[in-house]
Tab-separated table of C-alpha atoms in Angstrom:
chain	number	residue	atom	x	y	z
A	1	MET	CA	73.090	89.157	44.173
A	2	ALA	CA	72.790	88.505	40.448
A	3	LYS	CA	69.841	89.546	37.778
A	4	ILE	CA	68.221	87.026	35.916
A	5	ARG	CA	68.397	87.233	32.516
A	6	PRO	CA	64.768	87.748	30.976
A	7	SER	CA	62.837	85.287	28.651
A	8	GLN	CA	63.267	86.170	24.904
A	9	GLY	CA	59.993	85.178	23.252
A	10	ALA	CA	57.524	86.476	20.110
A	11	PRO	CA	56.122	89.401	20.717
A	12	TYR	CA	53.142	88.094	20.315
A	13	ALA	CA	51.241	84.719	19.299
A	14	ARG	CA	49.420	83.515	16.902
A	15	ILE	CA	46.742	80.327	15.963
A	16	MET	CA	48.598	79.061	12.799
A	17	GLY	CA	46.498	75.721	12.038
A	18	VAL	CA	43.379	73.921	12.840
A	19	GLY	CA	42.440	70.243	12.968
A	20	GLY	CA	39.675	67.848	14.031
A	21	TYR	CA	38.582	64.652	14.299
A	22	ARG	CA	35.156	63.426	14.886
A	23	PRO	CA	34.422	59.661	14.768
A	24	THR	CA	32.929	57.543	12.065
A	25	ARG	CA	29.848	56.412	14.143
A	26	VAL	CA	26.926	59.264	13.992
A	27	VAL	CA	24.376	58.546	16.138
A	28	PRO	CA	21.264	60.028	15.457
A	29	ASN	CA	18.617	61.156	18.522
A	30	GLU	CA	16.636	57.629	17.132
A	31	VAL	CA	18.755	55.729	19.002
A	32	ILE	CA	18.971	58.188	22.435
A	33	LEU	CA	14.811	57.755	22.575
A	34	GLN	CA	15.684	53.917	23.093
A	35	THR	CA	16.877	54.344	26.333
A	36	ILE	CA	14.637	57.260	27.286
A	37	ASP	CA	11.089	58.765	27.028
A	38	SER	CA	11.335	61.043	24.907
A	39	SER	CA	10.884	62.845	21.227
A	40	ASP	CA	13.419	63.478	18.418
A	41	GLU	CA	11.241	66.587	18.703
A	42	TRP	CA	11.563	67.417	22.393
A	43	ILE	CA	15.420	66.747	22.329
A	44	ARG	CA	15.864	69.599	18.752
A	45	SER	CA	13.756	72.101	20.341
A	46	ARG	CA	15.409	71.753	23.915
A	47	SER	CA	18.990	71.712	22.707
A	48	GLY	CA	19.351	71.704	18.768
A	49	ILE	CA	20.904	68.500	18.522
A	50	ALA	CA	20.357	66.010	15.462
A	51	THR	CA	23.229	63.711	15.685
A	52	ARG	CA	26.174	63.246	17.592
A	53	HIS	CA	29.429	61.381	17.098
A	54	TRP	CA	30.262	58.324	19.651
A	55	ALA	CA	34.102	56.824	19.751
A	56	SER	CA	34.752	53.256	19.053
A	57	ASP	CA	36.879	51.406	21.074
A	58	GLU	CA	39.615	52.155	19.181
A	59	GLU	CA	38.997	55.876	18.839
A	60	THR	CA	40.535	56.262	22.360
A	61	VAL	CA	41.719	59.909	23.509
A	62	ALA	CA	45.439	59.325	22.441
A	63	MET	CA	44.036	58.098	19.250
A	64	MET	CA	41.627	60.983	18.209
A	65	SER	CA	44.208	63.603	19.394
A	66	ILE	CA	46.371	62.574	17.265
A	67	GLU	CA	45.024	62.152	14.237
A	68	ALA	CA	43.202	65.827	15.302
A	69	SER	CA	46.688	67.623	15.402
A	70	GLY	CA	48.435	66.038	12.412
A	71	LYS	CA	45.853	68.132	10.557
A	72	ALA	CA	46.822	70.925	12.782
A	73	ILE	CA	50.312	70.891	12.607
A	74	ALA	CA	50.385	70.284	8.903
A	75	ASP	CA	47.649	73.298	8.557
A	76	ALA	CA	50.222	75.322	10.246
A	77	GLY	CA	53.247	74.340	7.984
A	78	ILE	CA	55.729	72.817	10.443
A	79	THR	CA	56.899	69.597	11.524
A	80	PRO	CA	55.941	67.893	14.410
A	81	GLU	CA	59.807	68.164	16.129
A	82	GLN	CA	59.360	71.899	15.790
A	83	ILE	CA	56.123	71.114	19.013
A	84	GLY	CA	57.806	72.405	22.222
A	85	GLY	CA	54.590	72.287	24.081
A	86	VAL	CA	51.425	69.961	24.385
A	87	ILE	CA	48.621	70.889	25.920
A	88	VAL	CA	45.185	68.410	27.037
A	89	SER	CA	42.525	69.984	27.999
A	90	THR	CA	39.744	66.364	28.703
A	91	VAL	CA	37.881	65.509	31.258
A	92	SER	CA	37.374	61.861	30.099
A	93	HIS	CA	41.024	60.515	30.193
A	94	PHE	CA	40.790	57.873	33.050
A	95	LYS	CA	43.938	57.238	33.863
A	96	GLN	CA	45.143	59.185	36.481
A	97	THR	CA	48.604	59.292	35.563
A	98	PRO	CA	50.391	59.661	33.540
A	99	ALA	CA	49.304	62.330	31.301
A	100	VAL	CA	47.624	61.335	27.662
A	101	ALA	CA	49.616	64.916	26.524
A	102	THR	CA	53.186	63.333	27.116
A	103	GLU	CA	51.514	59.929	25.319
A	104	ILE	CA	50.173	62.424	22.210
A	105	ALA	CA	53.707	64.070	22.147
A	106	ASP	CA	55.489	60.535	21.463
A	107	ARG	CA	52.975	58.703	19.207
A	108	ILE	CA	53.002	62.519	17.109
A	109	GLY	CA	57.167	62.934	17.208
A	110	ALA	CA	57.163	65.839	18.627
A	111	GLY	CA	60.300	65.161	20.532
A	112	LYS	CA	60.452	66.302	24.036
A	113	PRO	CA	58.418	69.153	24.849
A	114	ALA	CA	56.478	70.183	27.985
A	115	ALA	CA	53.421	67.972	28.147
A	116	PHE	CA	50.494	67.897	30.549
A	117	ASP	CA	46.929	67.457	30.438
A	118	ILE	CA	44.295	70.215	32.716
A	119	SER	CA	40.770	69.928	33.683
A	120	ALA	CA	39.213	73.087	32.776
A	121	GLY	CA	35.712	71.617	31.847
A	122	CYS	CA	34.139	73.235	28.610
A	123	ALA	CA	36.538	75.914	29.373
A	124	GLY	CA	39.123	73.783	29.002
A	125	PHE	CA	40.482	74.842	24.929
A	126	GLY	CA	40.184	78.890	26.572
A	127	TYR	CA	42.632	77.837	29.285
A	128	GLY	CA	44.888	75.976	26.881
A	129	LEU	CA	45.124	78.648	24.586
A	130	THR	CA	45.992	81.145	27.172
A	131	LEU	CA	49.103	78.759	28.577
A	132	ALA	CA	50.393	78.455	25.422
A	133	LYS	CA	50.291	81.957	23.936
A	134	GLY	CA	51.380	83.012	27.526
A	135	MET	CA	54.601	80.323	26.443
A	136	VAL	CA	55.211	81.501	23.046
A	137	VAL	CA	55.422	84.886	24.358
A	138	GLU	CA	57.130	84.085	27.306
A	139	GLY	CA	59.419	82.259	25.401
A	140	SER	CA	59.811	78.829	26.600
A	141	ALA	CA	58.441	77.390	23.344
A	142	ASP	CA	58.139	78.364	19.690
A	143	TYR	CA	55.040	75.978	18.608
A	144	VAL	CA	52.513	74.811	20.998
A	145	LEU	CA	50.026	72.232	20.408
A	146	VAL	CA	46.665	72.962	22.333
A	147	ILE	CA	44.398	69.824	22.460
A	148	GLY	CA	40.209	69.617	24.017
A	149	VAL	CA	39.389	66.104	23.145
A	150	GLU	CA	36.244	64.125	24.895
A	151	ARG	CA	34.559	60.627	24.730
A	152	LEU	CA	31.799	61.699	26.990
A	153	SER	CA	29.750	58.867	25.724
A	154	ASP	CA	31.809	57.196	28.408
A	155	LEU	CA	30.423	59.342	30.819
A	156	THR	CA	26.701	59.338	29.523
A	157	ASP	CA	23.797	58.127	31.379
A	158	LEU	CA	21.811	56.506	28.545
A	159	GLU	CA	19.357	56.616	31.327
A	160	ASP	CA	18.827	60.197	32.363
A	161	ARG	CA	15.956	61.556	30.087
A	162	ALA	CA	17.829	65.390	30.964
A	163	THR	CA	21.140	64.596	29.648
A	164	ALA	CA	21.504	61.314	27.772
A	165	PHE	CA	21.475	63.049	24.349
A	166	LEU	CA	23.666	66.411	25.157
A	167	PHE	CA	26.906	64.620	24.566
A	168	GLY	CA	29.398	63.508	22.021
A	169	ASP	CA	32.886	62.344	20.934
A	170	GLY	CA	35.826	64.079	19.521
A	171	ALA	CA	38.990	65.887	19.189
A	172	GLY	CA	39.894	69.475	18.052
A	173	ALA	CA	43.363	71.413	18.090
A	174	VAL	CA	45.186	74.336	16.812
A	175	VAL	CA	49.048	74.993	16.868
A	176	VAL	CA	50.111	78.186	18.158
A	177	GLY	CA	53.271	79.914	17.516
A	178	PRO	CA	54.614	83.286	17.275
A	179	SER	CA	53.374	86.795	15.041
A	180	GLN	CA	54.828	89.928	15.230
A	181	GLU	CA	51.225	91.254	16.002
A	182	PRO	CA	49.072	90.683	18.691
A	183	GLU	CA	46.394	87.964	17.056
A	184	ILE	CA	45.199	86.355	20.670
A	185	GLY	CA	43.790	88.994	22.763
A	186	PRO	CA	43.681	89.377	26.174
A	187	THR	CA	41.564	86.028	28.386
A	188	VAL	CA	38.887	87.009	30.603
A	189	TRP	CA	38.622	83.875	32.667
A	190	GLY	CA	37.037	82.693	36.023
A	191	SER	CA	35.255	80.530	37.789
A	192	GLU	CA	32.418	80.698	40.194
A	193	GLY	CA	33.100	77.466	42.467
A	194	ASP	CA	30.163	78.366	44.995
A	195	LYS	CA	27.917	76.747	41.731
A	196	SER	CA	30.357	73.856	41.011
A	197	ASN	CA	27.125	71.039	41.964
A	198	THR	CA	24.733	72.264	39.227
A	199	ILE	CA	27.360	70.202	36.451
A	200	THR	CA	29.237	67.556	38.137
A	201	GLN	CA	29.785	63.679	37.967
A	202	THR	CA	27.255	61.921	39.944
A	203	VAL	CA	29.736	59.860	41.976
A	204	PRO	CA	33.153	60.244	43.002
A	205	TRP	CA	35.736	57.485	41.613
A	206	ASP	CA	36.618	56.349	45.369
A	207	ASP	CA	33.159	55.809	45.877
A	208	TYR	CA	32.227	53.719	42.475
A	209	ARG	CA	35.546	51.700	43.836
A	210	ASN	CA	34.101	50.890	46.976
A	211	GLY	CA	30.918	49.429	45.136
A	212	THR	CA	28.646	52.419	46.584
A	213	PRO	CA	26.564	53.095	43.276
A	214	GLU	CA	25.650	50.412	41.302
A	215	LYS	CA	26.090	52.194	37.913
A	216	PHE	CA	29.391	53.641	36.374
A	217	PRO	CA	29.586	57.238	37.220
A	218	ALA	CA	28.180	59.393	35.111
A	219	LEU	CA	27.652	63.371	34.060
A	220	THR	CA	24.897	65.133	35.337
A	221	GLN	CA	23.360	68.679	35.631
A	222	GLU	CA	20.874	71.447	36.492
A	223	GLY	CA	19.725	72.415	33.276
A	224	GLN	CA	17.968	75.260	33.960
A	225	ALA	CA	20.436	76.950	36.608
A	226	VAL	CA	22.757	75.981	33.735
A	227	PHE	CA	21.032	77.838	31.062
A	228	ARG	CA	20.564	80.876	33.314
A	229	TRP	CA	23.594	81.155	33.975
A	230	ALA	CA	25.580	80.967	30.945
A	231	VAL	CA	22.957	83.052	28.992
A	232	PHE	CA	23.072	85.955	30.965
A	233	GLU	CA	26.633	85.876	32.848
A	234	MET	CA	28.153	84.076	29.783
A	235	ALA	CA	27.393	87.524	27.853
A	236	LYS	CA	28.671	89.944	30.174
A	237	ILE	CA	32.416	87.484	30.075
A	238	ALA	CA	31.712	87.945	26.847
A	239	GLN	CA	31.685	91.688	26.217
A	240	GLN	CA	34.223	92.228	28.107
A	241	ALA	CA	36.432	89.935	26.057
A	242	LEU	CA	35.357	92.169	23.202
A	243	ASP	CA	36.126	95.338	25.483
A	244	ALA	CA	39.512	93.995	26.447
A	245	ALA	CA	40.598	93.410	22.874
A	246	GLY	CA	39.494	96.948	22.184
A	247	ILE	CA	37.257	96.058	19.451
A	248	THR	CA	33.054	95.888	19.320
A	249	SER	CA	30.422	93.359	17.869
A	250	ALA	CA	30.331	95.219	14.504
A	251	ASP	CA	34.453	94.678	14.006
A	252	LEU	CA	33.655	90.991	14.484
A	253	ASP	CA	33.484	87.773	11.702
A	254	VAL	CA	32.680	85.199	13.146
A	255	PHE	CA	31.523	84.069	16.539
A	256	ILE	CA	32.117	80.725	17.941
A	257	PRO	CA	30.930	79.803	21.485
A	258	HIS	CA	31.176	76.888	23.527
A	259	GLN	CA	28.797	74.109	21.718
A	260	ALA	CA	26.483	73.515	24.400
A	261	ASN	CA	23.650	74.039	23.259
A	262	MET	CA	21.456	75.596	20.368
A	263	ARG	CA	19.227	77.883	22.718
A	264	ILE	CA	22.323	79.092	24.926
A	265	ILE	CA	23.942	80.381	21.452
A	266	ASP	CA	21.220	82.172	20.219
A	267	SER	CA	20.193	83.598	23.231
A	268	MET	CA	23.714	85.072	23.771
A	269	VAL	CA	23.883	86.078	20.132
A	270	LYS	CA	20.460	88.220	20.924
A	271	THR	CA	21.583	89.518	24.162
A	272	LEU	CA	25.539	90.393	22.630
A	273	LYS	CA	23.553	91.940	19.612
A	274	LEU	CA	25.794	90.656	17.341
A	275	PRO	CA	25.598	91.995	13.829
A	276	GLU	CA	23.652	90.052	10.587
A	277	HIS	CA	26.917	89.576	9.184
A	278	VAL	CA	28.360	88.280	11.980
A	279	THR	CA	28.774	84.298	11.142
A	280	VAL	CA	28.081	81.805	14.123
A	281	ALA	CA	28.901	78.478	14.783
A	282	ARG	CA	26.274	76.005	15.448
A	283	ASP	CA	27.798	72.850	14.902
A	284	VAL	CA	26.501	71.319	18.151
A	285	GLU	CA	23.502	69.993	15.243
A	286	THR	CA	25.087	67.429	14.343
A	287	THR	CA	28.222	67.069	17.190
A	288	GLY	CA	26.243	67.859	20.261
A	289	ASN	CA	28.356	68.702	23.460
A	290	THR	CA	32.233	67.437	23.164
A	291	SER	CA	33.084	69.872	26.398
A	292	ALA	CA	36.965	70.713	25.389
A	293	ALA	CA	36.703	69.659	22.501
A	294	SER	CA	33.705	71.895	20.782
A	295	ILE	CA	35.395	75.368	20.217
A	296	PRO	CA	38.063	73.827	18.091
A	297	LEU	CA	36.214	71.195	16.128
A	298	ALA	CA	33.301	74.435	15.128
A	299	MET	CA	36.111	76.250	14.145
A	300	GLU	CA	37.883	73.665	11.775
A	301	ARG	CA	34.324	73.194	10.490
A	302	LEU	CA	33.686	76.730	9.408
A	303	LEU	CA	36.956	77.073	7.974
A	304	ALA	CA	36.897	74.194	6.160
A	305	THR	CA	32.962	74.486	4.436
A	306	GLY	CA	34.085	78.303	3.870
A	307	GLN	CA	31.850	79.834	6.299
A	308	ALA	CA	34.755	81.558	7.917
A	309	LYS	CA	37.996	82.283	6.680
A	310	SER	CA	41.676	82.649	7.175
A	311	GLY	CA	42.295	86.509	8.575
A	312	ASP	CA	38.809	87.067	10.332
A	313	THR	CA	38.015	88.120	13.437
A	314	ALA	CA	36.667	85.644	16.214
A	315	LEU	CA	35.375	85.515	19.609
A	316	VAL	CA	35.331	82.564	21.084
A	317	ILE	CA	34.107	81.136	24.854
A	318	GLY	CA	34.369	78.527	26.484
A	319	PHE	CA	32.337	77.721	29.519
A	320	GLY	CA	30.827	74.802	31.802
A	321	ALA	CA	31.682	72.441	34.707
A	322	GLY	CA	33.066	74.297	37.840
A	323	LEU	CA	31.694	76.843	36.836
A	324	VAL	CA	34.519	77.939	34.899
A	325	TYR	CA	34.647	80.427	31.782
A	326	ALA	CA	37.331	81.241	29.130
A	327	ALA	CA	36.575	84.056	26.900
A	328	THR	CA	39.357	86.229	24.238
A	329	VAL	CA	39.376	87.001	20.550
A	330	VAL	CA	41.454	85.797	18.169
A	331	THR	CA	42.275	85.759	14.552
A	332	LEU	CA	41.482	82.612	12.505
A	333	PRO	CA	44.688	80.625	10.955
């Protein structure tokens, strides 16, 4: 019996560069209030959101991804030709096939990398990061581009008082490459499919095709159920990720949770008993909930503003529709 040659990858993997793209249009709460019976004070108190970005017709999923990717590749100090894999996490690319990752790979000049899309909601960046780490360590790619991108304004019901103010658009990207030290920790990930109806699409696409609903499909959620799950269950997952990495909250420099809601973020900080020295990403205030894009966008902003620095130890955790989650400890690029 022939023996298969073992893979020859890097000992470990790391995030080498990060980039982001926010659409040019900034949408304040006053715009949202034109279609729902609410107030700026109520929106801020319930979510912490003051503004969000909405994409124009020209700011497509591919275009935003390409802009974010270019910044990440430059930040990593490599060329597009060196990219051996492109992973895109999105729920708002409306073409069933081909994967938008293939278009992005071609347009950034990456040659012929492995390219595919994943659908893991707000945990999608964590899923993509874990897959990229495996590719680098396994040896199937030297450098992998991981993109989280959404145009959630296309899936927002502006007359739904519970969700109209939540969602925004944007793209975040990182380059994952080889490392001699462990700079992406073990991932704690999973799903709770029995709760999948708490965040979902109002109707499936085929119902819309058959003319059943009057409105275009949109995102909907059971707000209180999601809040309780995120605050109590995700704090446990975050702690498991710290334990898996062999560190404590006192060793952290930065906490970058999915930017779903400021109340969820603040509650997780309290439950985890994070020390005061830990910088906490609160990008949701001006960016809204951008699902798979929220963690890399928040990471980029912290680094760009100097609130975090290269070499910092960060805990990242994403959670959302499915219900799915992924948490890991990383060294910032």
